[in-house]
Coordinates of C-alpha atoms in Angstrom, one line a residue:
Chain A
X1 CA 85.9 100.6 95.4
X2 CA 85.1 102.1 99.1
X3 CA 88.2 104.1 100.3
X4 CA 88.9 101.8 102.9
X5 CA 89.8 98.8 100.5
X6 CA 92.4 101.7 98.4
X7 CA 93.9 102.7 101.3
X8 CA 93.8 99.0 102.7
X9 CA 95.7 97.9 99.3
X10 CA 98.2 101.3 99.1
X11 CA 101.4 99.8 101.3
X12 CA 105.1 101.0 101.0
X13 CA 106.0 98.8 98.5
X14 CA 109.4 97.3 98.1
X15 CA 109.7 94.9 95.6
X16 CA 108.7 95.9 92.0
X17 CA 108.9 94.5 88.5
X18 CA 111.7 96.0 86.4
X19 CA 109.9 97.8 83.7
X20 CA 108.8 101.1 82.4
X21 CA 105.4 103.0 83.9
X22 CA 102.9 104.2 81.4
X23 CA 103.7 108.0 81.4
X24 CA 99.8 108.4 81.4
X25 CA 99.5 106.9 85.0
X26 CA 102.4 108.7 86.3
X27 CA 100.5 111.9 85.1
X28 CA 97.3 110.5 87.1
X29 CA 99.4 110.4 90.1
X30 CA 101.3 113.9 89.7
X31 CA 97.4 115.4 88.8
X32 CA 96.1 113.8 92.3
X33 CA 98.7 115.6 94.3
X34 CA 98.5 119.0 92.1
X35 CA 94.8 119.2 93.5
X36 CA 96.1 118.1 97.3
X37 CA 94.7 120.8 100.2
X38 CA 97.1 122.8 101.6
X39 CA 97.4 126.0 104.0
X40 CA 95.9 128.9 103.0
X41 CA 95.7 127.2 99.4
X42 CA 99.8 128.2 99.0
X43 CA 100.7 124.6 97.2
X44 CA 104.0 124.9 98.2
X45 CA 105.6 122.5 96.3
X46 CA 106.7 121.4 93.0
X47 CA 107.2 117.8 91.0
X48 CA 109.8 116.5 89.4
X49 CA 109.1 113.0 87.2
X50 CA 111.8 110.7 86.5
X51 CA 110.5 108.1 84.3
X52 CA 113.7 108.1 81.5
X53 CA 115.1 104.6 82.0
X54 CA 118.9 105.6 82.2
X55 CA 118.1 108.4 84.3
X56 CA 115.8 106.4 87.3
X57 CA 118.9 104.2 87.3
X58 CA 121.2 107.3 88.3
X59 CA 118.0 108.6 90.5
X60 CA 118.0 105.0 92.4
X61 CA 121.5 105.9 93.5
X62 CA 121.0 108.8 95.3
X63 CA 118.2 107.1 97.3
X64 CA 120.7 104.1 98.5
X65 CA 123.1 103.2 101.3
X66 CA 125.4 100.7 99.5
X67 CA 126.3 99.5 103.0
X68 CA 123.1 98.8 104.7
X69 CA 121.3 98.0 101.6
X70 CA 119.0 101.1 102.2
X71 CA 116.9 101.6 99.6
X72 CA 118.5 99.5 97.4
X73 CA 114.9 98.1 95.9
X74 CA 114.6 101.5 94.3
X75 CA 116.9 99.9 91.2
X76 CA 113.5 98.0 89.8
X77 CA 111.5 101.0 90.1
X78 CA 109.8 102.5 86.9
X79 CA 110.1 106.2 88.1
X80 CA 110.3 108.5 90.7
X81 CA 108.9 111.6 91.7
X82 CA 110.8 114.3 93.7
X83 CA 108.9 116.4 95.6
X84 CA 110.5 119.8 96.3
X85 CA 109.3 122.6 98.9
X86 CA 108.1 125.8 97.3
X87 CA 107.8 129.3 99.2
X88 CA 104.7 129.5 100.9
X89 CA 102.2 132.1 100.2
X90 CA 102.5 135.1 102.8
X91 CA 99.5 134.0 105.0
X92 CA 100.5 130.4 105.4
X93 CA 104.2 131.4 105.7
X94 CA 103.3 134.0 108.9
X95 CA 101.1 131.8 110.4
X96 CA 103.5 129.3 110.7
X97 CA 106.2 131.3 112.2
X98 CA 103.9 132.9 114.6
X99 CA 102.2 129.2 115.7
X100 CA 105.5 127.3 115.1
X101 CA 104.1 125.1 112.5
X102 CA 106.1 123.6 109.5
X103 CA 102.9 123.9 107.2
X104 CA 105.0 123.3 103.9
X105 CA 106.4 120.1 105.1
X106 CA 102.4 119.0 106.4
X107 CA 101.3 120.5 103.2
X108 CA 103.9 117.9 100.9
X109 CA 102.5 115.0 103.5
X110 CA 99.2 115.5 102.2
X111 CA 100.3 115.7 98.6
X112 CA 102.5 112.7 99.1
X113 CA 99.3 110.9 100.4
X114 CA 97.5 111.7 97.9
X115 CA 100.2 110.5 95.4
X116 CA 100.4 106.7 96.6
X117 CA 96.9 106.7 96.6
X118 CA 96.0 107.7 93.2
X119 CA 99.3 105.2 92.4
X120 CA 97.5 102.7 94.4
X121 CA 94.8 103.0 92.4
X122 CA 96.3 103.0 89.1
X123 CA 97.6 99.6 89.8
X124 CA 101.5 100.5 90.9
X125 CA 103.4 100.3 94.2
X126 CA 104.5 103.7 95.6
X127 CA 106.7 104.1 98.6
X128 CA 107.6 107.6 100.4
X129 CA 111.1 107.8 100.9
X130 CA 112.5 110.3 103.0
X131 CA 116.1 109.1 102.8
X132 CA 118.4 110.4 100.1
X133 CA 121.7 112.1 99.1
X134 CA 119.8 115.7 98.5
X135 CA 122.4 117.3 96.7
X136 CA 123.7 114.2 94.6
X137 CA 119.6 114.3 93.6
X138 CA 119.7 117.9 93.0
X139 CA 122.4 118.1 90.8
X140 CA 121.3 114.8 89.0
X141 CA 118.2 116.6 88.3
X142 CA 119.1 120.8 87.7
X143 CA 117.3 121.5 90.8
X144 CA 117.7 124.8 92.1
X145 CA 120.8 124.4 95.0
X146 CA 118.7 126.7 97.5
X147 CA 115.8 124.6 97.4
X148 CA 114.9 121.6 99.7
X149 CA 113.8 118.4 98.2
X150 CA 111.7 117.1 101.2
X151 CA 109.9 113.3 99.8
X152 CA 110.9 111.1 96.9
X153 CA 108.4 108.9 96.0
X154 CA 109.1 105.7 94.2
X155 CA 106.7 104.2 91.9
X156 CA 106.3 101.0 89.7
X157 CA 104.2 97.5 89.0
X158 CA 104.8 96.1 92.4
X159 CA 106.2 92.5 92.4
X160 CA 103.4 91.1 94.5
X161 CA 99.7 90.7 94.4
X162 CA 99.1 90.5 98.3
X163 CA 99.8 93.2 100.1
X164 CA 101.0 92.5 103.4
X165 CA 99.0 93.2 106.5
X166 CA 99.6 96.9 108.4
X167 CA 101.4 96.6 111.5
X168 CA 100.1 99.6 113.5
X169 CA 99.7 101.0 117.0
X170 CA 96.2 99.8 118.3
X171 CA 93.3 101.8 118.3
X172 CA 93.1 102.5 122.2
X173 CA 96.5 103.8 121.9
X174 CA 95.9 106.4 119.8
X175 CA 92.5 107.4 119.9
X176 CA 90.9 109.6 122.6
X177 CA 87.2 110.1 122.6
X178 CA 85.9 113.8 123.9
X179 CA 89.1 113.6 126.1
X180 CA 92.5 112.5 126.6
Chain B
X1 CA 84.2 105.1 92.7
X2 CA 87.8 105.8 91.1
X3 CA 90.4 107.9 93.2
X4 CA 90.4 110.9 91.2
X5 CA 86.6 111.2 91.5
X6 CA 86.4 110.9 95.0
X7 CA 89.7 113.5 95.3
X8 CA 87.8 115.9 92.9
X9 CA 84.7 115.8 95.6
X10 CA 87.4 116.3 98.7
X11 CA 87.4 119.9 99.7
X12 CA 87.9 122.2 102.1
X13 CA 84.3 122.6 103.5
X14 CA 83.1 125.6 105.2
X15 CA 79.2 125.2 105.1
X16 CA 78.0 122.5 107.6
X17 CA 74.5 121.5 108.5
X18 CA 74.6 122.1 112.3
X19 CA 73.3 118.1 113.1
X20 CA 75.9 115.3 114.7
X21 CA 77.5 113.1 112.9
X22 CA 77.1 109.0 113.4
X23 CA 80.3 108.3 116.0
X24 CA 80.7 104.9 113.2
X25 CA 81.1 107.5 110.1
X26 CA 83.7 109.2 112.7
X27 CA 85.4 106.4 113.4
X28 CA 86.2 105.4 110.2
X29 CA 88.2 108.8 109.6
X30 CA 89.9 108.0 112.4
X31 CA 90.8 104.4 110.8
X32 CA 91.6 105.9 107.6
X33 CA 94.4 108.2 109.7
X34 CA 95.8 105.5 111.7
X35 CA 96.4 102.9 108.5
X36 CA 98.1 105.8 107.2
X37 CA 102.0 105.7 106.5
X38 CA 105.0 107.4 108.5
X39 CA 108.6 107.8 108.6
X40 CA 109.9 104.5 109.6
X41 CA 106.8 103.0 110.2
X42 CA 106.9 105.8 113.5
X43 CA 103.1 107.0 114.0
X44 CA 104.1 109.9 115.6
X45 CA 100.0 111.1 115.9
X46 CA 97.3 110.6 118.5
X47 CA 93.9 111.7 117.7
X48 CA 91.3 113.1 119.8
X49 CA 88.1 112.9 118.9
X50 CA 85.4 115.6 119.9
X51 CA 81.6 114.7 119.3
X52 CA 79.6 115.6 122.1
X53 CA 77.5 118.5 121.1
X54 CA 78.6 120.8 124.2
X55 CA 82.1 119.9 123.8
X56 CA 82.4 120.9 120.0
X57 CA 80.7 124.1 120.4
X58 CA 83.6 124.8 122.9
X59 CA 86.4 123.3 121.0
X60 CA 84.9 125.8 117.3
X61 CA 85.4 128.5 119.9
X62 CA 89.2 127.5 120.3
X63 CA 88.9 127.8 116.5
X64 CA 87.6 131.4 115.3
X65 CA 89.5 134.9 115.2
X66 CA 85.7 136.5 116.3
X67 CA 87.2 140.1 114.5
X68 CA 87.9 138.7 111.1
X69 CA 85.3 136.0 111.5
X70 CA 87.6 132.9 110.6
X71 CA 86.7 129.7 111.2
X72 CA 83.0 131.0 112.0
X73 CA 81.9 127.7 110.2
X74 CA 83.0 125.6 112.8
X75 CA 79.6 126.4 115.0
X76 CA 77.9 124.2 112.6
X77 CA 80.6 120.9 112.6
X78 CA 79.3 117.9 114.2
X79 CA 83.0 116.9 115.2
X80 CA 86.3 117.6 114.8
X81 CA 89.3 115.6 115.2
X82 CA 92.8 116.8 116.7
X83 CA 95.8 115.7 115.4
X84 CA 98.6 115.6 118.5
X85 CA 102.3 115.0 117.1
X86 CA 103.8 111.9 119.4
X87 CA 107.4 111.2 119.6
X88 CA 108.4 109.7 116.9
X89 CA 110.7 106.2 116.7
X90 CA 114.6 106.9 117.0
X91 CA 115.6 105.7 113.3
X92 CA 112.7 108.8 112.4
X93 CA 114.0 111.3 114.7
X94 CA 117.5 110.8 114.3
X95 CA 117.5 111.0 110.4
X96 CA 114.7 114.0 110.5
X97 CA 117.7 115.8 112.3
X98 CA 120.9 114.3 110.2
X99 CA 118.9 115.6 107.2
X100 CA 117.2 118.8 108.4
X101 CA 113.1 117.7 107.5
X102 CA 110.1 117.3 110.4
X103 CA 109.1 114.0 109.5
X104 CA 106.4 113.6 111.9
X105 CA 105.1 116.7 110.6
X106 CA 105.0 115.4 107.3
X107 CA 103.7 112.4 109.0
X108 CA 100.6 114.3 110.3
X109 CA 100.2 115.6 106.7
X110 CA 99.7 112.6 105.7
X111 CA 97.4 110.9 108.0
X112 CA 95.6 113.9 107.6
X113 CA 94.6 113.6 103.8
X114 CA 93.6 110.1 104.4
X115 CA 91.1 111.3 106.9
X116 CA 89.8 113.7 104.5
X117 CA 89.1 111.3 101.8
X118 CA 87.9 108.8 104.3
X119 CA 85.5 111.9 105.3
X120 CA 84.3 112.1 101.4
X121 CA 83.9 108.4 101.1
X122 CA 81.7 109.1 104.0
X123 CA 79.6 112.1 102.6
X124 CA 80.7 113.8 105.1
X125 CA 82.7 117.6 104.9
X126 CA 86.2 118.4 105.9
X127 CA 88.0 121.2 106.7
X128 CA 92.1 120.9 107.9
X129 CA 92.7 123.9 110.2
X130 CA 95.8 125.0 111.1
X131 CA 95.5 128.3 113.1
X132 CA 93.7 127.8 116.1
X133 CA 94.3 128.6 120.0
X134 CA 96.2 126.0 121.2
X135 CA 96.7 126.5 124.6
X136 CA 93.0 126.9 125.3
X137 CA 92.6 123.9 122.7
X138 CA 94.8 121.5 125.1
X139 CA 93.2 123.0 128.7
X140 CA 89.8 122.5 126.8
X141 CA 90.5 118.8 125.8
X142 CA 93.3 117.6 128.6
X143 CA 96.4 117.4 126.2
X144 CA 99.2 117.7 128.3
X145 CA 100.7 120.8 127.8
X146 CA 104.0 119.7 126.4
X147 CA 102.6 117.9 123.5
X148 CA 102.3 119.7 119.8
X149 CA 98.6 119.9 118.2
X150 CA 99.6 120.3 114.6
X151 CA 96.0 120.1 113.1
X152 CA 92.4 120.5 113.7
X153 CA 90.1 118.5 111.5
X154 CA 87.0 119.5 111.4
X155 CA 84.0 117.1 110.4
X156 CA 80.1 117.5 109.7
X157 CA 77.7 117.3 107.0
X158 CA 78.1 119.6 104.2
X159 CA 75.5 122.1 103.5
X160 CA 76.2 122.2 99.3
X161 CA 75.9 118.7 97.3
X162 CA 78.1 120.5 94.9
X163 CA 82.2 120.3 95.0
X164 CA 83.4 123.5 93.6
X165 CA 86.4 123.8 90.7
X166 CA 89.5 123.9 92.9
X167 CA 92.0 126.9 92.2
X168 CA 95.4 125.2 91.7
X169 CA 98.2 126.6 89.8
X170 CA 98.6 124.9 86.8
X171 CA 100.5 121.8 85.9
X172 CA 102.9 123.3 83.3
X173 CA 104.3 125.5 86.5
X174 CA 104.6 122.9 89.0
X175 CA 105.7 119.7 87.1
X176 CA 109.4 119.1 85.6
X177 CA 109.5 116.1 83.4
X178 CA 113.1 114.2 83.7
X179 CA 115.3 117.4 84.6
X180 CA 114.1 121.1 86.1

């Protein structure tokens, strides 16, 4: 499969089929982030898979908004992973501070990217949620108080076989050529 | 081609073959980037793309530390793309400040690994650069000066047909399975 047609087919997916995830395929996405670029090489992250059924139940909840509704998808979802800022090496860490630059937080983009596409390709839905009760999820799952969860990313069998078409800025809007 | 194989032949390239690269193969990156996912659907990213042989020799300049000799590599790139953060959408912004995390910078992480692998699927090299000059990077290319250029990715033909290992810590120190 061309890349286009995975990254065509990976969509934030919302509706999945309530059952477990081959631990095996989880592992495939985890490994695909794992070997993710990131500044200066630091990796600054760490993974935490939820895949125990009574516990992605009790995970789901910390990701919701029982008012709005937020979220609340995330009950049929076969596990989650929780991706959690690490300390950045020294050189990555300076550089930021002196350019301004948040490179842990680009670095867990990339790695987050890199998750829903190797979910994608696995056959499961994935969605990026940056919504969620972080210290409800922390102490749900012994994670350090000082540190900062920054993604969750839901995973399952998606509930659909079409995925739906993008709905993105056009091109001319976001492209410059040579100049802005 | 499965995901992991084309991941495993990703990498942060530093040996180009000083030739241009087919504005088609660039656009594509640029596709890849722009399909990519955000924070509330916000696509808080333009891109400008630089491909004219005089312009890219100026914008590898905007690139290098000439004393340590970093980024010397980029003399040889046939383009590079800039990554500009937008404003992102209010329900992005507000919650990214509620909840303490840069989601557009995430955002920009993200669309940056799918340009990357859209890169590999290409046969072309990538490089993500995140130290660079800004200021003369924005005179250079017309950004208006209040905007942000969180990333530089530089684009060419590699000069290796082989991927090397990639250092990563190991799994057993960055994954928790079910609790920390």
């Amino acid at each position: 499969m061309r890349f286009v047609e995975l990254a065509a087919k990976r969509e934030s997916c919302r509706k999945y089929k309530k059952m477990p995830v081959e631990r095996e395929k989880l592992l495939a996405c985890v490994e695909a982030a794992r070997m993710s670029p990131s500044a200066c090489n630091s990796q600054p992250w760490s993974f935490v898979l939820a895949d125990d059924a009574d516990l992605t139940s009790k995970v789901a909840e910390t990701l919701q908004e029982k008012i709005t509704g937020l979220n609340s998808f995330t009950d049929d979802c076969g596990a989650f992973v929780i991706l959690v800022e690490e300390n950045a090496n020294l050189s990555s860490k300076l550089g930021g501070r002196f350019k301004d630059q948040e490179f842990a937080q680009m670095d867990i983009g990339i790695a987050a990217q890199s998750m829903c596409l190797a979910a994608t390709d696995e056959g499961l839905g994935s969605c990026i949620i940056g919504w969620f009760h972080e210290k409800a999820l922390k102490a749900l799952l012994d994670i350090p108080i000082k540190k900062r969860i920054r993604l969750v990313i839901a995973l399952g069998y998606p509930d659909s076989d079409h995925p739906r078409a993008k709905s993105r800025k056009p091109l001319e809007t976001v492209l410059h050529i040579n100049r802005w």
